PDB file of C-alpha atoms in Angstrom:
ATOM      1  CA  MET U   1      -2.081 -39.213   0.303  1.00  0.00           C
ATOM      2  CA  LYS U   2      -4.798 -39.360  -2.342  1.00  0.00           C
ATOM      3  CA  LEU U   3      -8.275 -38.172  -1.401  1.00  0.00           C
ATOM      4  CA  SER U   4      -9.840 -41.579  -2.064  1.00  0.00           C
ATOM      5  CA  GLU U   5      -7.299 -43.352   0.176  1.00  0.00           C
ATOM      6  CA  TRP U   6      -7.711 -40.748   2.896  1.00  0.00           C
ATOM      7  CA  ALA U   7     -11.491 -41.124   2.768  1.00  0.00           C
ATOM      8  CA  ARG U   8     -11.460 -44.931   3.049  1.00  0.00           C
ATOM      9  CA  GLN U   9      -8.592 -45.423   5.489  1.00  0.00           C
ATOM     10  CA  LYS U  10      -8.851 -42.470   7.824  1.00  0.00           C
ATOM     11  CA  ASN U  11     -12.514 -41.536   7.901  1.00  0.00           C
ATOM     12  CA  GLY U  12     -14.614 -44.415   6.618  1.00  0.00           C
ATOM     13  CA  LEU U  13     -16.091 -42.251   3.863  1.00  0.00           C
ATOM     14  CA  ASP U  14     -17.040 -43.285   0.368  1.00  0.00           C
ATOM     15  CA  CYS U  15     -14.838 -41.830  -2.396  1.00  0.00           C
ATOM     16  CA  LYS U  16     -17.786 -40.027  -3.996  1.00  0.00           C
ATOM     17  CA  THR U  17     -18.693 -38.418  -0.676  1.00  0.00           C
ATOM     18  CA  ALA U  18     -15.112 -37.203  -0.252  1.00  0.00           C
ATOM     19  CA  HIS U  19     -15.109 -35.729  -3.783  1.00  0.00           C
ATOM     20  CA  ARG U  20     -18.450 -34.032  -3.143  1.00  0.00           C
ATOM     21  CA  LEU U  21     -17.048 -32.504   0.054  1.00  0.00           C
ATOM     22  CA  TYR U  22     -13.980 -31.366  -1.883  1.00  0.00           C
ATOM     23  CA  ARG U  23     -16.098 -29.647  -4.540  1.00  0.00           C
ATOM     24  CA  ARG U  24     -18.107 -27.879  -1.826  1.00  0.00           C
ATOM     25  CA  ARG U  25     -14.874 -26.829  -0.058  1.00  0.00           C
ATOM     26  CA  ARG U  26     -15.829 -28.462   3.239  1.00  0.00           C
ATOM     27  CA  PHE U  27     -12.363 -29.634   4.294  1.00  0.00           C
ATOM     28  CA  SER U  28     -10.302 -28.277   7.158  1.00  0.00           C
ATOM     29  CA  ARG U  29      -7.183 -29.810   5.629  1.00  0.00           C
ATOM     30  CA  LEU U  30      -4.921 -28.526   2.911  1.00  0.00           C
ATOM     31  CA  LEU U  31      -5.876 -30.120  -0.400  1.00  0.00           C
ATOM     32  CA  GLU U  32      -4.042 -29.883  -3.690  1.00  0.00           C
ATOM     33  CA  GLN U  33      -5.258 -30.893  -7.125  1.00  0.00           C
ATOM     34  CA  LEU U  34      -2.507 -32.047  -9.445  1.00  0.00           C
ATOM     35  CA  PRO U  35      -2.558 -31.349 -13.210  1.00  0.00           C
ATOM     36  CA  THR U  36      -3.440 -35.022 -13.704  1.00  0.00           C
ATOM     37  CA  GLY U  37      -6.643 -34.476 -11.716  1.00  0.00           C
ATOM     38  CA  ALA U  38      -5.565 -36.398  -8.626  1.00  0.00           C
ATOM     39  CA  ILE U  39      -6.422 -34.693  -5.339  1.00  0.00           C
ATOM     40  CA  LEU U  40      -3.854 -34.932  -2.567  1.00  0.00           C
ATOM     41  CA  VAL U  41      -4.660 -34.509   1.119  1.00  0.00           C
ATOM     42  CA  HIS U  42      -1.859 -32.985   3.161  1.00  0.00           C
ATOM     43  CA  GLU U  43      -1.724 -33.842   6.829  1.00  0.00           C
ATOM     44  CA  LEU U  44      -2.217 -30.956   9.209  1.00  0.00           C
ATOM     45  CA  PRO U  45       0.945 -29.802  10.931  1.00  0.00           C
ATOM     46  CA  ASN U  46       1.268 -30.487  14.623  1.00  0.00           C
ATOM     47  CA  LYS U  47      -0.724 -27.905  16.468  1.00  0.00           C
ATOM     48  CA  THR U  48       1.459 -25.420  18.264  1.00  0.00           C
ATOM     49  CA  SER U  49       0.077 -23.528  21.158  1.00  0.00           C
ATOM     50  CA  GLU U  50       0.416 -19.996  19.779  1.00  0.00           C
ATOM     51  CA  ALA U  51      -2.347 -17.627  20.788  1.00  0.00           C
ATOM     52  CA  VAL U  52      -3.356 -14.180  19.677  1.00  0.00           C
ATOM     53  CA  LEU U  53      -5.374 -11.814  21.875  1.00  0.00           C
ATOM     54  CA  TYR U  54      -8.152  -9.654  20.437  1.00  0.00           C
ATOM     55  CA  ALA U  55      -9.754  -6.759  22.317  1.00  0.00           C
ATOM     56  CA  LEU U  56     -12.552  -4.555  20.985  1.00  0.00           C
ATOM     57  CA  ASP U  57     -14.689  -1.737  22.302  1.00  0.00           C
ATOM     58  CA  SER U  58     -17.435  -0.056  20.384  1.00  0.00           C
ATOM     59  CA  SER U  59     -16.538   3.570  21.076  1.00  0.00           C
ATOM     60  CA  SER U  60     -13.598   5.729  22.029  1.00  0.00           C
ATOM     61  CA  ASP U  61     -15.495   6.664  25.219  1.00  0.00           C
ATOM     62  CA  GLN U  62     -14.695   3.172  26.485  1.00  0.00           C
ATOM     63  CA  ARG U  63     -10.957   3.561  25.928  1.00  0.00           C
ATOM     64  CA  GLY U  64     -10.230   2.697  29.586  1.00  0.00           C
ATOM     65  CA  ASP U  65     -11.918  -0.678  29.267  1.00  0.00           C
ATOM     66  CA  LEU U  66     -10.099  -1.274  25.991  1.00  0.00           C
ATOM     67  CA  GLU U  67      -6.782  -0.762  27.783  1.00  0.00           C
ATOM     68  CA  ARG U  68      -7.768  -3.182  30.582  1.00  0.00           C
ATOM     69  CA  GLN U  69      -9.063  -5.921  28.274  1.00  0.00           C
ATOM     70  CA  PRO U  70      -5.631  -7.164  27.121  1.00  0.00           C
ATOM     71  CA  GLU U  71      -4.556  -7.557  30.761  1.00  0.00           C
ATOM     72  CA  ARG U  72      -7.546  -9.822  31.435  1.00  0.00           C
ATOM     73  CA  LEU U  73      -6.870 -11.731  28.229  1.00  0.00           C
ATOM     74  CA  ARG U  74      -3.172 -12.155  29.123  1.00  0.00           C
ATOM     75  CA  ASP U  75      -4.075 -13.470  32.584  1.00  0.00           C
ATOM     76  CA  PHE U  76      -6.435 -16.000  31.013  1.00  0.00           C
ATOM     77  CA  ALA U  77      -3.861 -17.026  28.395  1.00  0.00           C
ATOM     78  CA  VAL U  78      -1.146 -17.544  31.011  1.00  0.00           C
ATOM     79  CA  ALA U  79      -3.509 -19.723  33.061  1.00  0.00           C
ATOM     80  CA  THR U  80      -4.347 -21.912  30.060  1.00  0.00           C
ATOM     81  CA  ALA U  81      -0.670 -22.035  28.960  1.00  0.00           C
ATOM     82  CA  PRO U  82      -0.576 -21.003  25.300  1.00  0.00           C
ATOM     83  CA  HIS U  83       2.289 -18.858  24.058  1.00  0.00           C
ATOM     84  CA  VAL U  84       0.932 -15.391  23.225  1.00  0.00           C
ATOM     85  CA  VAL U  85       2.437 -14.173  19.953  1.00  0.00           C
ATOM     86  CA  GLY U  86       0.287 -11.131  19.284  1.00  0.00           C
ATOM     87  CA  GLU U  87      -2.228  -8.660  20.650  1.00  0.00           C
ATOM     88  CA  PHE U  88      -4.749  -6.724  18.609  1.00  0.00           C
ATOM     89  CA  MET U  89      -6.914  -3.872  19.906  1.00  0.00           C
ATOM     90  CA  GLU U  90      -9.584  -2.026  17.949  1.00  0.00           C
ATOM     91  CA  VAL U  91     -12.301   0.531  18.449  1.00  0.00           C
ATOM     92  CA  GLY U  92     -15.318  -0.262  16.310  1.00  0.00           C
ATOM     93  CA  SER U  93     -18.701  -1.878  16.106  1.00  0.00           C
ATOM     94  CA  GLY U  94     -19.188  -5.593  16.533  1.00  0.00           C
ATOM     95  CA  LEU U  95     -21.862  -5.400  13.852  1.00  0.00           C
ATOM     96  CA  ASN U  96     -19.642  -4.667  10.867  1.00  0.00           C
ATOM     97  CA  GLY U  97     -16.857  -7.209  11.272  1.00  0.00           C
ATOM     98  CA  HIS U  98     -16.028  -7.192   7.568  1.00  0.00           C
ATOM     99  CA  TYR U  99     -14.407  -3.770   7.894  1.00  0.00           C
ATOM    100  CA  ARG U 100     -12.211  -4.378  10.936  1.00  0.00           C
ATOM    101  CA  LYS U 101      -8.607  -4.785   9.837  1.00  0.00           C
ATOM    102  CA  ALA U 102      -7.352  -6.633  12.922  1.00  0.00           C
ATOM    103  CA  VAL U 103     -10.029  -9.337  12.636  1.00  0.00           C
ATOM    104  CA  LEU U 104      -9.140  -9.887   8.997  1.00  0.00           C
ATOM    105  CA  LYS U 105      -5.414 -10.077   9.864  1.00  0.00           C
ATOM    106  CA  ILE U 106      -6.075 -12.633  12.600  1.00  0.00           C
ATOM    107  CA  LEU U 107      -8.349 -14.792  10.468  1.00  0.00           C
ATOM    108  CA  GLY U 108      -5.978 -14.542   7.510  1.00  0.00           C
ATOM    109  CA  ASN U 109      -2.956 -15.784   9.462  1.00  0.00           C
ATOM    110  CA  PRO U 110      -3.101 -19.587   9.908  1.00  0.00           C
ATOM    111  CA  SER U 111      -0.097 -19.650  12.261  1.00  0.00           C
ATOM    112  CA  PHE U 112      -2.284 -18.582  15.209  1.00  0.00           C
ATOM    113  CA  SER U 113      -3.668 -21.770  16.746  1.00  0.00           C
ATOM    114  CA  GLU U 114      -5.858 -19.990  19.311  1.00  0.00           C
ATOM    115  CA  ILE U 115      -7.774 -16.728  19.279  1.00  0.00           C
ATOM    116  CA  VAL U 116      -8.572 -15.430  22.768  1.00  0.00           C
ATOM    117  CA  VAL U 117     -11.438 -12.953  23.168  1.00  0.00           C
ATOM    118  CA  GLU U 118     -13.316 -11.700  26.186  1.00  0.00           C
ATOM    119  CA  ARG U 119     -16.726 -12.553  24.722  1.00  0.00           C
ATOM    120  CA  ILE U 120     -17.799 -13.854  21.334  1.00  0.00           C
ATOM    121  CA  ASP U 121     -19.501 -10.553  20.526  1.00  0.00           C
ATOM    122  CA  ARG U 122     -16.065  -8.905  20.665  1.00  0.00           C
ATOM    123  CA  LEU U 123     -15.159 -10.851  17.550  1.00  0.00           C
ATOM    124  CA  ALA U 124     -18.514 -10.605  15.776  1.00  0.00           C
ATOM    125  CA  ARG U 125     -21.975  -9.836  17.036  1.00  0.00           C
ATOM    126  CA  PHE U 126     -23.794 -11.342  14.066  1.00  0.00           C
ATOM    127  CA  GLY U 127     -20.959 -12.532  11.830  1.00  0.00           C
ATOM    128  CA  ALA U 128     -21.127 -16.277  12.285  1.00  0.00           C
ATOM    129  CA  ASP U 129     -18.537 -16.555   9.513  1.00  0.00           C
ATOM    130  CA  HIS U 130     -15.943 -14.938  11.803  1.00  0.00           C
ATOM    131  CA  VAL U 131     -16.814 -17.380  14.573  1.00  0.00           C
ATOM    132  CA  GLU U 132     -16.743 -20.432  12.277  1.00  0.00           C
ATOM    133  CA  ALA U 133     -13.629 -19.467  10.291  1.00  0.00           C
ATOM    134  CA  PRO U 134     -11.114 -20.509  12.990  1.00  0.00           C
ATOM    135  CA  LYS U 135     -12.775 -23.930  13.322  1.00  0.00           C
ATOM    136  CA  ALA U 136     -12.491 -24.531   9.582  1.00  0.00           C
ATOM    137  CA  SER U 137      -8.722 -24.075   9.720  1.00  0.00           C
ATOM    138  CA  ASN U 138      -8.289 -26.252  12.828  1.00  0.00           C
ATOM    139  CA  ARG U 139      -7.907 -23.309  15.210  1.00  0.00           C
ATOM    140  CA  GLU U 140      -9.617 -22.722  18.510  1.00  0.00           C
ATOM    141  CA  LEU U 141     -11.642 -19.698  19.568  1.00  0.00           C
ATOM    142  CA  ARG U 142     -11.438 -19.235  23.341  1.00  0.00           C
ATOM    143  CA  LYS U 143     -13.634 -16.870  25.280  1.00  0.00           C
ATOM    144  CA  ILE U 144     -12.994 -15.949  28.885  1.00  0.00           C
ATOM    145  CA  LYS U 145     -16.582 -15.009  29.733  1.00  0.00           C
ATOM    146  CA  GLU U 146     -19.606 -17.179  29.089  1.00  0.00           C
ATOM    147  CA  GLN U 147     -22.933 -15.426  28.731  1.00  0.00           C
ATOM    148  CA  GLU U 148     -26.408 -16.804  28.948  1.00  0.00           C
ATOM    149  CA  LEU U 149     -28.415 -17.067  25.751  1.00  0.00           C
ATOM    150  CA  ASN U 150     -31.108 -14.641  26.924  1.00  0.00           C
ATOM    151  CA  ILE U 151     -28.545 -11.996  27.814  1.00  0.00           C
ATOM    152  CA  ASP U 152     -26.874 -12.451  24.423  1.00  0.00           C
ATOM    153  CA  LEU U 153     -30.156 -12.076  22.552  1.00  0.00           C
ATOM    154  CA  VAL U 154     -31.091  -8.941  24.468  1.00  0.00           C
ATOM    155  CA  GLN U 155     -27.643  -7.438  23.912  1.00  0.00           C
ATOM    156  CA  ASP U 156     -27.782  -8.289  20.211  1.00  0.00           C
ATOM    157  CA  MET U 157     -31.154  -6.586  19.875  1.00  0.00           C
ATOM    158  CA  VAL U 158     -29.934  -3.520  21.769  1.00  0.00           C
ATOM    159  CA  GLY U 159     -26.862  -3.397  19.526  1.00  0.00           C
ATOM    160  CA  VAL U 160     -28.978  -3.468  16.382  1.00  0.00           C
ATOM    161  CA  LEU U 161     -31.252  -0.726  17.703  1.00  0.00           C
ATOM    162  CA  ILE U 162     -28.274   1.426  18.680  1.00  0.00           C
ATOM    163  CA  SER U 163     -26.737   0.979  15.243  1.00  0.00           C
ATOM    164  CA  PHE U 164     -29.930   1.908  13.401  1.00  0.00           C
ATOM    165  CA  CYS U 165     -30.598   4.886  15.683  1.00  0.00           C
ATOM    166  CA  ALA U 166     -27.041   6.143  15.240  1.00  0.00           C
ATOM    167  CA  ARG U 167     -27.381   6.006  11.464  1.00  0.00           C
ATOM    168  CA  LEU U 168     -30.784   7.681  11.544  1.00  0.00           C
ATOM    169  CA  TYR U 169     -29.742  10.476  13.887  1.00  0.00           C
ATOM    170  CA  ALA U 170     -26.437  10.973  12.091  1.00  0.00           C
ATOM    171  CA  GLN U 171     -28.317  11.518   8.836  1.00  0.00           C
ATOM    172  CA  ARG U 172     -30.659  13.945  10.542  1.00  0.00           C
ATOM    173  CA  ALA U 173     -27.742  15.830  12.113  1.00  0.00           C
ATOM    174  CA  VAL U 174     -25.988  16.137   8.755  1.00  0.00           C
ATOM    175  CA  ARG U 175     -29.190  17.383   7.115  1.00  0.00           C
ATOM    176  CA  ASN U 176     -29.725  19.947   9.902  1.00  0.00           C
ATOM    177  CA  ARG U 177     -26.144  21.195   9.625  1.00  0.00           C
ATOM    178  CA  ALA U 178     -26.526  21.565   5.861  1.00  0.00           C
ATOM    179  CA  MET U 179     -29.774  23.509   6.294  1.00  0.00           C
ATOM    180  CA  ARG U 180     -28.159  25.839   8.862  1.00  0.00           C
ATOM    181  CA  ALA U 181     -25.199  26.396   6.539  1.00  0.00           C
ATOM    182  CA  MET U 182     -27.518  27.233   3.638  1.00  0.00           C
ATOM    183  CA  GLU U 183     -29.488  29.669   5.807  1.00  0.00           C
ATOM    184  CA  ALA U 184     -26.286  31.310   7.023  1.00  0.00           C
ATOM    185  CA  GLY U 185     -25.148  31.674   3.399  1.00  0.00           C
ATOM    186  CA  ARG U 186     -28.369  33.445   2.433  1.00  0.00           C
ATOM    187  CA  ARG U 187     -27.962  36.091   5.160  1.00  0.00           C
TER     188      ARG U 187
END
């Protein structure tokens, strides 16, 4: 169906508004521009109920919790009745979501209709793009634990402080080790 027809018939939009949205890439549907310039809107496939589970812990010290997280996620998924097609577990920070391979695999695979996480900060602490990306491709992000806003803000602030302190102290530790090595070499 052409973009102009889709805009008028399905959504009550003006053609120019639909073209402006197309140029800004604000559609959750698959669009295709033909060599003639016509823009076709493809209907979204029927939504299957395939879910993927994602578990994350910030350090290897919490490995026990990382092993228990998928069990909790599976129990939640069975209760809400989607078909679980994959499980991803990672150890890493919620602050740097751009470097986590499992998150990028999940977001890059459009066949997953639901992403189940324990809390939103497991997917991304500050990366709103990771939270909004599933919505843009007509997928659902389900969390099994709701947290209050105040608790989230405090935890976010603590996470930022921990990250900065870790970087600062890691630099200091490296510098101290280098100084000790240089002193040992002089002896």
